[in-house]
Amino acid sequence: VYYPRRIEIAKNAINSLVEKLPENTDIAYAYFSTNAGTIDNYDKLGQYDIQGQTYIMKGVDLGIKQFSESDATRILVIVTDGEATDELYSSTAFENFDGTVFTVGFNHVDSNLAGMAKNGGSYFTASNPGELTDAFDTIGAKITSMVVDPMGPQVNFDITESTPTNGNLTTQGDTIYWTPADGQELTGKVV
């Protein structure tokens, strides 16, 4: 009986995520084990023998370096099947990273990894290939909603005193920020 290695399972789940992202999404890959490196093409992922120790921050820092200053939306997805060998879950580059971070523990539950999710990102756990694909499908949907404006580029918004907001409404550049007056979560409501 053939049992696929975790890297093969992760590669399939990553492919599921990539296929769901909007067309022309720039994607960069970084891997980590005892060492870290970058991969310029998804198809090359299987060529690397990613095994050994788990130095998460080596890969995270290298992944952060892949973003350019002009990248409007920066999203980092971290996947690991083990705890950090050196027990490091942060770095200066990570603390200064202002993008969204999603984390996934594959056959591994880790509160430190959960604590790395930030800026609208989430932490997921997956104990089998199906759950890993489901996690990446959810991440893909969240990323798509972050980078694709369903209303298109021709939206104009004018804040006036007569605009009923029931909260604090402000703009910064092309972004509208709204904080509900009551501060409660808007679960199940349309904004």
C-alpha angles and dihedrals in degrees: 000000000000117000114191118232117247091249090058091049091047091048091055092049091048089052089053089054095046092050090056097050120102117273115272093023108156109233129185126184129213125177132197138195121124085334133023132223145158130252118206096200133036092226090063093059092091092054093070120082097220105189138114127064124001111241098169098176092055088063095039093052091047090048091052090052089059091070118090126217089249095057103116096194118035117192124174122193115195121194124182138162096203147033120272109277091214091040090239117143099160142042138176091264091051094047090051094045107112096189131099118276126202119186129198127192110201110201085342133094113198128168090201090057089047089054091057094066108101148156095035096326125125140214120239134186125203127186098183140023093266093053090047091053090047090052091051091046089055092046090049092053091049092048091049091052089051097051104032118068105208089200093058131229097295099076118130123191128188121192110213134165090251093057106109104224107152087208145031113312120187138156133217114186107311094341125099117206122196126181114189115239093233093045092224122141114264096227112170094001130116119234 
